[in-house]
Structure formats: C-alpha cells, structure tokens
mmCIF file of C-alpha atoms in Angstrom:
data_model
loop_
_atom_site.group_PDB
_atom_site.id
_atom_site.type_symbol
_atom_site.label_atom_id
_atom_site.label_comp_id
_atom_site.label_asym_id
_atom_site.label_seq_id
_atom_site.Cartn_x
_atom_site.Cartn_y
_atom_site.Cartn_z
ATOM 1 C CA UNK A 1213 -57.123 -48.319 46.401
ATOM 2 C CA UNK A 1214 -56.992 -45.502 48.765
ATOM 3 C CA UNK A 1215 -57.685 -42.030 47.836
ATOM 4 C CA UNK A 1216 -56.464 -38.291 48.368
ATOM 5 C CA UNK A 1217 -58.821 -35.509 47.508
ATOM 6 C CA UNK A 1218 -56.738 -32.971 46.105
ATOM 7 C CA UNK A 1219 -58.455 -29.597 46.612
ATOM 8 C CA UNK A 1220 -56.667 -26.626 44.608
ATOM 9 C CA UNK A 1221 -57.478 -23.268 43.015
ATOM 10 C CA UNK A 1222 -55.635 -22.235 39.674
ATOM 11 C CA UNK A 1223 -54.667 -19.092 41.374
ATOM 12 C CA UNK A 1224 -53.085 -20.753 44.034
ATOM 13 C CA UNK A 1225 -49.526 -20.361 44.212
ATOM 14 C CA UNK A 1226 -48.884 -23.319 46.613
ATOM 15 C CA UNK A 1227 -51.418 -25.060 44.591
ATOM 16 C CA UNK A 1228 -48.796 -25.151 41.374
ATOM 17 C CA UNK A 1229 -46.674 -27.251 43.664
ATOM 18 C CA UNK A 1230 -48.612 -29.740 44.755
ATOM 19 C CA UNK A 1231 -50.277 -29.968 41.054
ATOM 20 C CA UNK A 1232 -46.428 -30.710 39.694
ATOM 21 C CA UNK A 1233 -45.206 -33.542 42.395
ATOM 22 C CA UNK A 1234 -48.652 -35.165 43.276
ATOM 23 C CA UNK A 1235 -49.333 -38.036 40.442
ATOM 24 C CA UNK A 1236 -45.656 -39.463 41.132
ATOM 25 C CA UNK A 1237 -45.661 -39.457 45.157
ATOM 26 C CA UNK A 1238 -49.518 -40.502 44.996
ATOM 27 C CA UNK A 1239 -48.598 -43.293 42.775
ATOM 28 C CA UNK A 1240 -45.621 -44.592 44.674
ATOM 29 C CA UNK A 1241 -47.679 -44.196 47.593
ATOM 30 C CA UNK A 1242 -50.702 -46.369 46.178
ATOM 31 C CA UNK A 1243 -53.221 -43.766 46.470
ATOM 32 C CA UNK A 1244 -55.569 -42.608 43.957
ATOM 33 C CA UNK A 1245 -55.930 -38.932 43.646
ATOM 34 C CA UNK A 1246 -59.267 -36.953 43.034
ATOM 35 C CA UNK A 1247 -58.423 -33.145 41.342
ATOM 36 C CA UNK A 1248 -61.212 -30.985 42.768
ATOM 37 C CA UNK A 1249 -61.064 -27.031 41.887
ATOM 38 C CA UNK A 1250 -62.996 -25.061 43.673
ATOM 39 C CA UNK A 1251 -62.674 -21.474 44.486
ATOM 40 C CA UNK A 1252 -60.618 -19.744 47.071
ATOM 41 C CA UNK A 1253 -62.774 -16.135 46.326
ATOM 42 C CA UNK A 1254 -65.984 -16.911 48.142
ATOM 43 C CA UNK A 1255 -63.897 -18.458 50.745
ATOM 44 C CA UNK A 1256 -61.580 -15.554 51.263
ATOM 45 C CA UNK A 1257 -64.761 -13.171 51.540
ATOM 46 C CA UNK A 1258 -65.976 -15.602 53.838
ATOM 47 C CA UNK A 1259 -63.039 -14.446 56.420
ATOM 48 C CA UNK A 1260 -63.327 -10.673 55.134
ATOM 49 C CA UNK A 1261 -60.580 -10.619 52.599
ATOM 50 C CA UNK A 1262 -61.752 -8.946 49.473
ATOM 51 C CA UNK A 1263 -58.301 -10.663 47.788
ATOM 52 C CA UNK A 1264 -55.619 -12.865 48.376
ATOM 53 C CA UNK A 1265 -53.883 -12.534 51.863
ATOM 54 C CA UNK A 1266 -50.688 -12.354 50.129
ATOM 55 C CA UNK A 1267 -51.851 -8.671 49.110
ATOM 56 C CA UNK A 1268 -54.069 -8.154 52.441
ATOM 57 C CA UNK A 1269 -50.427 -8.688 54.533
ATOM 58 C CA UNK A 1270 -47.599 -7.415 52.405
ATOM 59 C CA UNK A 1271 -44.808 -8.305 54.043
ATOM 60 C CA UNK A 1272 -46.376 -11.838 54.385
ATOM 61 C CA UNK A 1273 -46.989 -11.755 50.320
ATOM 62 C CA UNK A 1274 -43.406 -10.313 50.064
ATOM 63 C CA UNK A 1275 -42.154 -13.330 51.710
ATOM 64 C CA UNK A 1276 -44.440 -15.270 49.544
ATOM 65 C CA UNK A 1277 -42.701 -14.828 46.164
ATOM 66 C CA UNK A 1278 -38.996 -15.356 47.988
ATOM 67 C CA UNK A 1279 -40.359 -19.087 49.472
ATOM 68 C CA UNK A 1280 -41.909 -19.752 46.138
ATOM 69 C CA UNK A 1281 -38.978 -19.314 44.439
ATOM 70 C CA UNK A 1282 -36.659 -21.608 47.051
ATOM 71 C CA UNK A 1283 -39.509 -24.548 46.821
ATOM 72 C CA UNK A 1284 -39.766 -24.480 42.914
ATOM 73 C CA UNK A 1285 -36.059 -24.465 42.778
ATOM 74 C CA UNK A 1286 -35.616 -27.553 45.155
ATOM 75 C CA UNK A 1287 -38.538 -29.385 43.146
ATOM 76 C CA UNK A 1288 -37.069 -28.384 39.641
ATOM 77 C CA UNK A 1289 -39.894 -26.420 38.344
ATOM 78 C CA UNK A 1290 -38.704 -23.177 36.542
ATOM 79 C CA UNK A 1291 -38.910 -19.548 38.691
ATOM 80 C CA UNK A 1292 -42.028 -18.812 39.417
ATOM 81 C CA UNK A 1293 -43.331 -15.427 37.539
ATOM 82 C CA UNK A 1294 -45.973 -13.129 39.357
ATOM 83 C CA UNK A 1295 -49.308 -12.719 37.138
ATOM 84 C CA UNK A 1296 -50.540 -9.968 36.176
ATOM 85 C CA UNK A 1297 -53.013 -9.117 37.837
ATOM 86 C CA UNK A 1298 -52.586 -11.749 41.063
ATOM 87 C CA UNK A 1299 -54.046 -13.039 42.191
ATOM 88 C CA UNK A 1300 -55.467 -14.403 38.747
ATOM 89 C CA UNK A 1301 -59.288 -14.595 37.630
ATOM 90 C CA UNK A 1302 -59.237 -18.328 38.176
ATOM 91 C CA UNK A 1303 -63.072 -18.190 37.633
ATOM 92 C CA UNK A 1304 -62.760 -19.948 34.095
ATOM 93 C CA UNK A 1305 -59.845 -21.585 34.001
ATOM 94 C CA UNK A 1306 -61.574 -23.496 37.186
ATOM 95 C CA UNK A 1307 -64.603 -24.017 35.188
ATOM 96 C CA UNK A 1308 -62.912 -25.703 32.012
ATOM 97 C CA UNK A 1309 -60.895 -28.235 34.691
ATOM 98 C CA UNK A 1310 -64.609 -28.838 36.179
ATOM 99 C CA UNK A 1311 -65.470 -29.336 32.779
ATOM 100 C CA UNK A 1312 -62.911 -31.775 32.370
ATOM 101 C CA UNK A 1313 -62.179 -35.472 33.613
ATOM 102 C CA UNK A 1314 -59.673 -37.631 34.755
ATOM 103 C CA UNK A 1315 -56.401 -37.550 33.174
ATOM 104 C CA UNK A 1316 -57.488 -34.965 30.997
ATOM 105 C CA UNK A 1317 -58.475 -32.734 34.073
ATOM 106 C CA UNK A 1318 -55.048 -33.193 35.566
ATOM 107 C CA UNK A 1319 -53.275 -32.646 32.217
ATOM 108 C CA UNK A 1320 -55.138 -29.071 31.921
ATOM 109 C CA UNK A 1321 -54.203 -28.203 35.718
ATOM 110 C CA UNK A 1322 -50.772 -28.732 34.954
ATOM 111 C CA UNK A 1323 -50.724 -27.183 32.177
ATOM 112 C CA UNK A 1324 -52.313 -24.246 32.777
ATOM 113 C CA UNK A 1325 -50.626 -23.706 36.297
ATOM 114 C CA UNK A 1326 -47.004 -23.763 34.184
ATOM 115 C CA UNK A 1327 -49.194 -20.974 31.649
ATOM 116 C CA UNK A 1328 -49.530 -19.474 35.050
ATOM 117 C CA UNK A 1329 -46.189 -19.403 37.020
ATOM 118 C CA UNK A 1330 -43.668 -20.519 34.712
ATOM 119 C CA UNK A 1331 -44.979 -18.025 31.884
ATOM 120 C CA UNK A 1332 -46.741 -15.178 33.768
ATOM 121 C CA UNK A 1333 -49.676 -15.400 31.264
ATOM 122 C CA UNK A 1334 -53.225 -14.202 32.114
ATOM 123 C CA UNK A 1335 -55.534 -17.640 32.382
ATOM 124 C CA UNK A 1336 -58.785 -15.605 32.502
ATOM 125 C CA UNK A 1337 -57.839 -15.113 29.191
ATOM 126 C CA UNK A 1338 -59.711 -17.496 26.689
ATOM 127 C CA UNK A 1339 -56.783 -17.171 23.743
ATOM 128 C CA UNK A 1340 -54.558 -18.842 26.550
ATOM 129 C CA UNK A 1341 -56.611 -21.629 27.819
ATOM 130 C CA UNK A 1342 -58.003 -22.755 24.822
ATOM 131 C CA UNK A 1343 -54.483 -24.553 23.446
ATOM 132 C CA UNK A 1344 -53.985 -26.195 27.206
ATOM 133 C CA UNK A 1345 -57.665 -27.533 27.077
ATOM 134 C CA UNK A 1346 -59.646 -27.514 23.446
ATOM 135 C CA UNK A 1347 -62.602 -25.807 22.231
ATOM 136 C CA UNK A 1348 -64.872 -28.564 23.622
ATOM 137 C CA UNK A 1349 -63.503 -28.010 27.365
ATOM 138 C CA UNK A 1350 -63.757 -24.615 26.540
ATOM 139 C CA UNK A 1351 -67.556 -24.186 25.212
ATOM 140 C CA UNK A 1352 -68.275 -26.602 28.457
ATOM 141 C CA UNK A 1353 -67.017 -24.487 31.279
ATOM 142 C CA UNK A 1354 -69.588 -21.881 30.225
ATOM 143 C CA UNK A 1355 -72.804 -24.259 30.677
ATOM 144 C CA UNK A 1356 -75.157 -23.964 33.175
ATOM 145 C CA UNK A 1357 -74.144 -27.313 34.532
ATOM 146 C CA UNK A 1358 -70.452 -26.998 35.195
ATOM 147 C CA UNK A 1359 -70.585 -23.378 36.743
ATOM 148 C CA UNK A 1360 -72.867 -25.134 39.064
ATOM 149 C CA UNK A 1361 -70.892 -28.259 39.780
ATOM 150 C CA UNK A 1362 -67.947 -25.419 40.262
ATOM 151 C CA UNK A 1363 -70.341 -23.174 42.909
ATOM 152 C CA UNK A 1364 -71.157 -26.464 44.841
ATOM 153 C CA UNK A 1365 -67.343 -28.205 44.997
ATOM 154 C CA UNK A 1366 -66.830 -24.267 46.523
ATOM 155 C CA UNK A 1367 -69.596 -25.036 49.071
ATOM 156 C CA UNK A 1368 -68.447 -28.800 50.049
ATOM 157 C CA UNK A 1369 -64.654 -27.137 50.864
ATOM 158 C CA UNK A 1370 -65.996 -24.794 53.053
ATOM 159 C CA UNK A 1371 -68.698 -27.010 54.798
ATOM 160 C CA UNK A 1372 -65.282 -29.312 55.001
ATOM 161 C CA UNK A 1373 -63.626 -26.380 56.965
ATOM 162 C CA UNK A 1374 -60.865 -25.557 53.741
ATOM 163 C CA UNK A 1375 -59.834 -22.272 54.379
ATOM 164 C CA UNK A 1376 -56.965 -22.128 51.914
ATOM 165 C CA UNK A 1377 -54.950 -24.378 48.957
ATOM 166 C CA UNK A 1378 -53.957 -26.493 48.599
ATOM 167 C CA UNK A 1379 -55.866 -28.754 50.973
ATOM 168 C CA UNK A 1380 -56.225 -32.561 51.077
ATOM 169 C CA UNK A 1381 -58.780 -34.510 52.885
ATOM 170 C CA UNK A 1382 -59.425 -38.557 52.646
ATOM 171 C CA UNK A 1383 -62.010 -40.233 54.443
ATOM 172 C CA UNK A 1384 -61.825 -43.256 57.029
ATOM 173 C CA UNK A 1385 -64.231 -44.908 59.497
ATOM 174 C CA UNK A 1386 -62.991 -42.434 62.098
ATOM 175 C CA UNK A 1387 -64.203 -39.990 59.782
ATOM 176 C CA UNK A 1388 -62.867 -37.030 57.932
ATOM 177 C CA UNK A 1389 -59.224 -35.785 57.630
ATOM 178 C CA UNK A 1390 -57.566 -32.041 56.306
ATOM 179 C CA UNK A 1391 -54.666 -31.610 55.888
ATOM 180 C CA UNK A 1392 -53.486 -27.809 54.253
ATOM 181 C CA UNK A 1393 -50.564 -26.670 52.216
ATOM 182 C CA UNK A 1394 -48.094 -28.142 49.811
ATOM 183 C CA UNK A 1395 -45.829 -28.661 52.675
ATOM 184 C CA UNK A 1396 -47.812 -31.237 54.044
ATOM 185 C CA UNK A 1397 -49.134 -33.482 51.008
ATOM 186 C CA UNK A 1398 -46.758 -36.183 51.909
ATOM 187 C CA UNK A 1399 -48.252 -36.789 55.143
ATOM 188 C CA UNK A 1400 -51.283 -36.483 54.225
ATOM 189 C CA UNK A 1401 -50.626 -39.270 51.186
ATOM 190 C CA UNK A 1402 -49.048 -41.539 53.744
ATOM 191 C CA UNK A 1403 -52.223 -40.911 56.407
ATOM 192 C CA UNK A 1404 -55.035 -41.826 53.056
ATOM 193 C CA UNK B 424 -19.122 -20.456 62.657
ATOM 194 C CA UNK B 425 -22.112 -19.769 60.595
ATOM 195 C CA UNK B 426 -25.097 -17.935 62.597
ATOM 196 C CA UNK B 427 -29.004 -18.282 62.327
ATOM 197 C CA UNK B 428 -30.909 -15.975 64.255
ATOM 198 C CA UNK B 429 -34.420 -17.947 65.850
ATOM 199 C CA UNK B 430 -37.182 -15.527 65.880
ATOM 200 C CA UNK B 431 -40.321 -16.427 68.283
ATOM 201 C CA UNK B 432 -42.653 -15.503 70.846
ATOM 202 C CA UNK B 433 -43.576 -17.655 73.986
ATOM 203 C CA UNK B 434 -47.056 -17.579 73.029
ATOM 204 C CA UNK B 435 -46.265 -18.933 69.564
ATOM 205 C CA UNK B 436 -47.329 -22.680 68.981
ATOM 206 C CA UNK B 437 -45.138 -23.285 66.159
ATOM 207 C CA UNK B 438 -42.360 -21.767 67.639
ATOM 208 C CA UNK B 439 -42.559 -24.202 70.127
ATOM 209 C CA UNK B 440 -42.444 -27.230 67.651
ATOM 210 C CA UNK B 441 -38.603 -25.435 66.701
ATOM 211 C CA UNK B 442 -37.747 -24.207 69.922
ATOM 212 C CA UNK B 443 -37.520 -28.099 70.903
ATOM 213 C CA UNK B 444 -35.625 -28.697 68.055
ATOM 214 C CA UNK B 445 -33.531 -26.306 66.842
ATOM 215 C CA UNK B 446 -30.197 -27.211 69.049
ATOM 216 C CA UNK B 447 -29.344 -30.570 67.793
ATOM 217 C CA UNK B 448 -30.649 -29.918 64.020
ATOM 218 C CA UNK B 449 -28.171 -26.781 64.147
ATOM 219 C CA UNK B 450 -25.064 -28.607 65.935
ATOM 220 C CA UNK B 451 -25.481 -31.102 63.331
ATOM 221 C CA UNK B 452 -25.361 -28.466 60.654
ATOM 222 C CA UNK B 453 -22.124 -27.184 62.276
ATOM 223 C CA UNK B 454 -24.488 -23.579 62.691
ATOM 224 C CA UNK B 455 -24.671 -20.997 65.971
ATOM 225 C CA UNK B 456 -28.240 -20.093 66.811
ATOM 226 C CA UNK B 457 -29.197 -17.175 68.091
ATOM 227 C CA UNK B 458 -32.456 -17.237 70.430
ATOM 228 C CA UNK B 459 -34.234 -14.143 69.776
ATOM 229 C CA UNK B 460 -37.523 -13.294 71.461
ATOM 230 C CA UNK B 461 -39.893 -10.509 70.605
ATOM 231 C CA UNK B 462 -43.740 -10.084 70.613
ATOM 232 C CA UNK B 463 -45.678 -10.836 67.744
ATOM 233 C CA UNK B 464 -48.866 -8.231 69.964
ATOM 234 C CA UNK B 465 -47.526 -5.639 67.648
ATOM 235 C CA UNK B 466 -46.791 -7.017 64.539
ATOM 236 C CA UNK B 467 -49.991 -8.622 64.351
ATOM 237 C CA UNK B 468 -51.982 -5.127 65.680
ATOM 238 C CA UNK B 469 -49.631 -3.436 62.717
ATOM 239 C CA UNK B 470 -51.825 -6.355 60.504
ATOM 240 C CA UNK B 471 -55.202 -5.265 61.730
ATOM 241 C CA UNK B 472 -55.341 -8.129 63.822
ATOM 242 C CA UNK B 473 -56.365 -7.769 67.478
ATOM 243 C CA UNK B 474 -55.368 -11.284 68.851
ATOM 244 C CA UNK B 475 -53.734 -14.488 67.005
ATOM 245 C CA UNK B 476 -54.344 -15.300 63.523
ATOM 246 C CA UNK B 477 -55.686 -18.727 64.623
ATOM 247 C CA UNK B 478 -58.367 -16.732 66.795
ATOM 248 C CA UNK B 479 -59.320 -14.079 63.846
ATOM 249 C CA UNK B 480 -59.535 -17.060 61.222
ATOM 250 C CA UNK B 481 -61.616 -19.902 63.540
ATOM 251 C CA UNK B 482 -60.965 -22.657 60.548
ATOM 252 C CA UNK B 483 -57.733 -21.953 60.467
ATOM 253 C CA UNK B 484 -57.472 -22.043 64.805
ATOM 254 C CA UNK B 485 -59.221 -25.170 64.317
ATOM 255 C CA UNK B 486 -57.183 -27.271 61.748
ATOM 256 C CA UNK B 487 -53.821 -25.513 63.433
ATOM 257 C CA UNK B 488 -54.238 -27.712 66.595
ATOM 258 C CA UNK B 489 -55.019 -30.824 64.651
ATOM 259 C CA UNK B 490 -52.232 -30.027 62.439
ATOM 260 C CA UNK B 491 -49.819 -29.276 65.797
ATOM 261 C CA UNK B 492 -50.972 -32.347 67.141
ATOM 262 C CA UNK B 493 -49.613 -34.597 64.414
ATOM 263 C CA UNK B 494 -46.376 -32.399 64.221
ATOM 264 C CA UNK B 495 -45.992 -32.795 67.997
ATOM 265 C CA UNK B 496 -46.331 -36.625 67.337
ATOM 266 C CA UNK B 497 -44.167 -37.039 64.448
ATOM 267 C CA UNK B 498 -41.233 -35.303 66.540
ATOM 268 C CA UNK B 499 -41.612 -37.411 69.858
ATOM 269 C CA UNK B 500 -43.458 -34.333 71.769
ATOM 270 C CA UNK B 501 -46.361 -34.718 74.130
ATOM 271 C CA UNK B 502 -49.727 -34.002 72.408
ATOM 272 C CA UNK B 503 -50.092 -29.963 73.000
ATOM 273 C CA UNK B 504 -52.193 -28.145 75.321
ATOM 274 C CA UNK B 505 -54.102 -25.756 74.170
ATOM 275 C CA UNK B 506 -53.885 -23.271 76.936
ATOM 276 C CA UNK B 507 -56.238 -21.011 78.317
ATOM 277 C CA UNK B 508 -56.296 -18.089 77.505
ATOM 278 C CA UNK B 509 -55.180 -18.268 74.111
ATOM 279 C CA UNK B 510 -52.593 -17.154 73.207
ATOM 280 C CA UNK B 511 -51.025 -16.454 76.335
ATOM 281 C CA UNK B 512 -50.305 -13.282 77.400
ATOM 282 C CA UNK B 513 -46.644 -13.976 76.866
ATOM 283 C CA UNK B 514 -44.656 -10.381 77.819
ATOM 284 C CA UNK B 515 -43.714 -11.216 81.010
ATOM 285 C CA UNK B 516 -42.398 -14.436 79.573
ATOM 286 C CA UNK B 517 -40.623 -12.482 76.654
ATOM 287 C CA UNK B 518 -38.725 -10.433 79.087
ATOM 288 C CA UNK B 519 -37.677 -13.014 81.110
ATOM 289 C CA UNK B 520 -36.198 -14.710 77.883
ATOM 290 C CA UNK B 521 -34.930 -11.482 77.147
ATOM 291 C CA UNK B 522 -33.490 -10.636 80.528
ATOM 292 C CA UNK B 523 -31.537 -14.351 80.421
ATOM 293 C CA UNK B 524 -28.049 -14.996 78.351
ATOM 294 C CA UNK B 525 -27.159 -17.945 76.421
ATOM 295 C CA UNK B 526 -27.436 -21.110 77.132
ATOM 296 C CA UNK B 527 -29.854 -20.159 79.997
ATOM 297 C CA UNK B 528 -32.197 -18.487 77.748
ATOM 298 C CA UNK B 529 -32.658 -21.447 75.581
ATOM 299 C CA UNK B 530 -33.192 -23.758 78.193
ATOM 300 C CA UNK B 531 -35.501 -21.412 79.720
ATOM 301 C CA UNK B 532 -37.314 -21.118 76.842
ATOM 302 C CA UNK B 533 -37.511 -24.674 76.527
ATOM 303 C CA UNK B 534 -38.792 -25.072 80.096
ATOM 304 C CA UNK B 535 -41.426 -22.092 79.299
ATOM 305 C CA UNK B 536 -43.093 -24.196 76.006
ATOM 306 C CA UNK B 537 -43.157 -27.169 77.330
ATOM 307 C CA UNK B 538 -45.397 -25.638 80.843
ATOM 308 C CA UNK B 539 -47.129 -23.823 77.857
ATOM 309 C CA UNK B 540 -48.414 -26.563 75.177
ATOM 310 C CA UNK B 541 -47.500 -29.933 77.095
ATOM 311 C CA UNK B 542 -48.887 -29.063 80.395
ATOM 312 C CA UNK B 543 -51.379 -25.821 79.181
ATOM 313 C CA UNK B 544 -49.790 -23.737 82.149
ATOM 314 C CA UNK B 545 -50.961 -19.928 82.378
ATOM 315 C CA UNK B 546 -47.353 -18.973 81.164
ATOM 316 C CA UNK B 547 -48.421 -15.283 82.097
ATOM 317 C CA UNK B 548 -48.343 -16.508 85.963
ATOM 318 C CA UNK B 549 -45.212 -15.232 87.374
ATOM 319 C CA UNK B 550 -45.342 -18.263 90.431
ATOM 320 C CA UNK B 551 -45.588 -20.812 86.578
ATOM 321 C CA UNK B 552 -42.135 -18.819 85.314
ATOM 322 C CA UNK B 553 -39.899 -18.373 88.729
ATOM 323 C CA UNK B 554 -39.211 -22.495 89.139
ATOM 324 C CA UNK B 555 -37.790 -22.225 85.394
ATOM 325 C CA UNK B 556 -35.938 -19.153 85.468
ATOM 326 C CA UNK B 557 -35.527 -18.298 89.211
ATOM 327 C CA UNK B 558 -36.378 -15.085 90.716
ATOM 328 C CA UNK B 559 -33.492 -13.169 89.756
ATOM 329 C CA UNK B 560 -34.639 -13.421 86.388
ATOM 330 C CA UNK B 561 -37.817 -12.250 87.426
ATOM 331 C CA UNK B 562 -36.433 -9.320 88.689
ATOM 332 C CA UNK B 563 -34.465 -8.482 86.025
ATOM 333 C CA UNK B 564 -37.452 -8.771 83.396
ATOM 334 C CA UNK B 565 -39.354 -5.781 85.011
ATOM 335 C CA UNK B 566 -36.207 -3.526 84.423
ATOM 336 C CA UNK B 567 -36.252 0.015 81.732
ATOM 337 C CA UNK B 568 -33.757 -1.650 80.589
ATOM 338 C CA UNK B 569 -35.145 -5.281 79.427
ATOM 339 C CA UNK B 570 -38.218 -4.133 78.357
ATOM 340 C CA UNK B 571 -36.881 -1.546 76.266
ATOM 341 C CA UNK B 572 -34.191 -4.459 74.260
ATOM 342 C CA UNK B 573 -37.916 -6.565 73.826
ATOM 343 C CA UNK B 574 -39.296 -3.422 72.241
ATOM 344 C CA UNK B 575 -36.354 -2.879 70.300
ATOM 345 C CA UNK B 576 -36.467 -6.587 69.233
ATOM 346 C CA UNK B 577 -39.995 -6.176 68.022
ATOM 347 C CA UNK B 578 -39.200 -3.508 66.124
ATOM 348 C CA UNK B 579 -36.016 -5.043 64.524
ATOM 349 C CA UNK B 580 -38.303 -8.275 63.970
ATOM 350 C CA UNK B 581 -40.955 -5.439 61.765
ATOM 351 C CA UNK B 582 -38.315 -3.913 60.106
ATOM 352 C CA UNK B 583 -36.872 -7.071 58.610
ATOM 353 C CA UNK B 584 -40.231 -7.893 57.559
ATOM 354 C CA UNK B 585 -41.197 -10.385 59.975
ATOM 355 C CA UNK B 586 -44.737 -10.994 59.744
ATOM 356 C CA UNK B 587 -45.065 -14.597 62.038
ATOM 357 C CA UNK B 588 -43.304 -16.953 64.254
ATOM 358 C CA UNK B 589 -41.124 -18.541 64.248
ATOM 359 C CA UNK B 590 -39.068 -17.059 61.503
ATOM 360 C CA UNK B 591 -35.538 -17.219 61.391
ATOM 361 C CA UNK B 592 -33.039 -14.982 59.261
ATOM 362 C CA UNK B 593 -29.377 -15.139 58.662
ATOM 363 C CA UNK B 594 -27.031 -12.877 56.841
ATOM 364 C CA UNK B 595 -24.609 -13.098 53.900
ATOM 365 C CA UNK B 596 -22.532 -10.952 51.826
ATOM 366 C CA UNK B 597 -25.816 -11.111 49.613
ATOM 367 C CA UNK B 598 -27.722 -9.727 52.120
ATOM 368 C CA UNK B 599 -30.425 -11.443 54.813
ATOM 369 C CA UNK B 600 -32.464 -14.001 54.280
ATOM 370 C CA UNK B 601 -35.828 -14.480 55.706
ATOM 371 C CA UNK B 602 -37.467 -17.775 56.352
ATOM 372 C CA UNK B 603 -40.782 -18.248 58.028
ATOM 373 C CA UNK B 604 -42.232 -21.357 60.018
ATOM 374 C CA UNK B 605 -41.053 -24.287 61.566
ATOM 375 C CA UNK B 606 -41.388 -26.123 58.357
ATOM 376 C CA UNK B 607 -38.124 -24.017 56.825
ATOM 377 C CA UNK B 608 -35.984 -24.874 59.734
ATOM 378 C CA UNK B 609 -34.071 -27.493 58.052
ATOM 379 C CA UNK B 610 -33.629 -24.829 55.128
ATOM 380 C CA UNK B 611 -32.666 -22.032 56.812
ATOM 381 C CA UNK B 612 -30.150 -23.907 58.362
ATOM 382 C CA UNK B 613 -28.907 -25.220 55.260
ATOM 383 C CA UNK B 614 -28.720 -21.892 53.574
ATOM 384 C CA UNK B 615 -26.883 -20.225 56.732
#
C-alpha cells in the first residue's frame, strides 16, 4: 500500500481541514496515511516570525478567518471559532498525539482540533486534553522520550524543506515529494 | 450580469495560472470579469517585505515553482519559466495593462504571462512588450495620467485589504467579498 505522510500542527488552522477529510479520501484513494505532528514554532522562528503569519500580516490573517469559514462550510465542519490566545500553545497537545499511535493518534487529532475550532477551547490546557486523550497519553507526552521524538519529527520537516501545515510528502524512486496546504491533499493522495 | 473584479500583477506567478483561465471559467458561470492590474511593490513594502514573498521565504520560493509546475501541467500550460530577474520588474508592464481597454487588455495580459513564465522573457524590456501591445500602448503607459490610475489601483487594491495576487473581489448588497489565490477562482465566481 502506498503512503501519505501527513505533516500537521494542532495550531494549524488549515491543518483542522485536512485532519477532518483525510482518512476517507486516503482510503478511497488506497493510500495509507502516517499522522506526524511536529511544530510550526521553531520553524516560524526559523524565517523570523516570532508567531503565526496570520498575526505578522493582518490583513492576510483577516482574510484567514473569512476563507476558513467558506472551506469548513463547503466540507460540513461547524464555523470555525478563533482561540484564545492564537495561535494556540500546541506544545502539549503535540506531545500527547506523539505519545499516541495509530488510530488512537488520529482519533486525538481530530478530536482535539474540533476542541480547537469548533469549540474555541484552550488545548494547552491539561483539563481539556485529558477527556480527548486519557491520563496515560497524558502522563506520556511529558517523558523525556516523546518530547524528544516531538523535537526531532520538528527537525526531519524542516531538513524536508516544510515551511508551513499542513504539508504532505511520500517517497518514490525519483525521490522525495511536498506538497503544502489543505488545498492540495488530493493531489498529493493521487501523486503517493 | 454579475461582475468579478481580477486583481494581479504581471510579475505575479499565480496570477498567471488565472489570467489563462479566467475567461472561459467566467463565461461559463454567466459572470463579467473585470481585469484589474496594480503592483503588489507596495503592498508587499507596506508588509516589511523588500522583494517577493517567494524570495524573503527561500523554502517557500522553492516548493512554489514545483508546486506551479504541476498546476501549469494539470491545466494544459507549458512548464513555467522562472525568469530572471525575479520577479520581474513589472511597472512598465502594469501600465501598459493599465493604459489598454477591454478586451485588449486581457489579451495583452495574456500575451505578457505567457513571454513571462512560458518563455522567461525580461517582461520589463520595452522591445519584449511593443509586439504584444503595439507602440501606441507604449506611449500611452508613460502618461501622468496612466500611472497615476496604477497608483490609484494599488491603493484601492490596500484599502480593500488585498494582501497577494491574484485576488479577486466582487460586491453584493452584503457588502464585498474578498478571495485570494488562484485556487478560489472557481469560488469567487460562484459566489459573484
């Protein structure tokens, strides 16, 4: 079976629609889909942005909220609500879907991106994650070995050239492919 | 008959990818389209940025032209150019657009991407722009008066809260409506 990395940050806006339509088109499609957080922070820095560019450019994070809204409608997802603060501490909520695997992962992404965007709640906040995920998840995304898994998917996306989410790459013999933003997961499903 | 207004500057890669579609996809949708140049120099200095986004951000530039490359094929275009320098210096260009009416702007326009990103012409040449828009044109771009209905059509483009091209924006009882990149063509003109 063919496979789809699926590259996403839980503060990611775009992110929470590609996290809500991927399973169905990637199944149709025959491709098996790998759910890799990493964070967009260090890569953001990396290109001198101390935050999201949706706050560094206002009118482009104006616009932001208004092409949300018109994507989530056509997909059926509820309005999106703004977080406050946004973007969100994704630090643990990223952690806890490190900490996590297979189905389960992708439950808790889900999840916790409708927490997110549907809801408006805060995901750095423990009290919230901890129904979407269990204590277990929960205890684990504060080990020494999942913040470290978490640091080094960060470093992979960047050495991959991922400059924003979500991104997908899949892998041939003629090498590596990106492909970046929810508007463009179904080529990159039909190119895996 | 319903209008959309097409917001883009000649040195604007994506706004070549809806320049060479936007006539049929709009006749189809039974929608006029207004061809609207202005310079994105300006909106993108008002940003902090002192050339293209794709230039400032060099993973970004990078995966832009592979991504513009697969757009280009998907849509029957030649595989783009990436001219040199880049972006073009596209003012002279803009004013001839701007100095041009109608039907003769858009297929000027037209003409002007396609020496642009399928042949990588210096689009900032005046002896690349007179066999597309003749020399009258030419003329008529270094007027008072067509340079000052460019600057005036930058600063309308701001003052909407255009931040990129190509956008495109259309009006309503409700208001205007702002979408940005070729990807929301098809919307905007369903929406007009």
């Amino acid at each position: 079976m063919r496979r789809l990395v699926f590259w996403f940050d839980l503060a990611s806006t775009y992110s929470w629609l590609s996290a809500m339509r991927i399973a169905p088109l990637a199944e149709a499609a025959g491709v098996e889909v790998v759910w890799r957080p990493f964070l967009l922070g260090p890569i953001f820095r990396a290109q001198g942005w101390e935050t999201s560019p949706f706050n560094v450019y206002p009118a482009k994070g104006r616009h932001m909220w208004v092409d949300l809204a018109r994507q989530a409608a056509k997909r059926g997802l509820p309005p999106p609500v703004r977080p406050e603060p946004f973007p969100a501490r994704s630090l643990l909520a990223c952690r806890v879907a490190t900490a996590l695997e297979g189905a389960a992962r992708a439950d808790f992404v889900r999840a916790c991106f409708g927490a997110e965007f549907a809801r408006g709640a805060d995901i750095a906040d423990p009290g919230v994650l901890a129904p979407l995920c269990g204590d277990a998840a929960l205890a684990a995304a504060e080990t020494p070995a999942v913040k470290a898994a978490l640091r080094e998917a960060t470093g992979e996306a960047m050495a991959r050239g991922i400059f924003g989410a979500p991104s997908f790459t899949a892998s041939s013999m003629a090498g590596e492919a990106l492909w970046w933003g929810d508007d463009r997961l179904e080529d990159a499903l039909a190119a895996a």
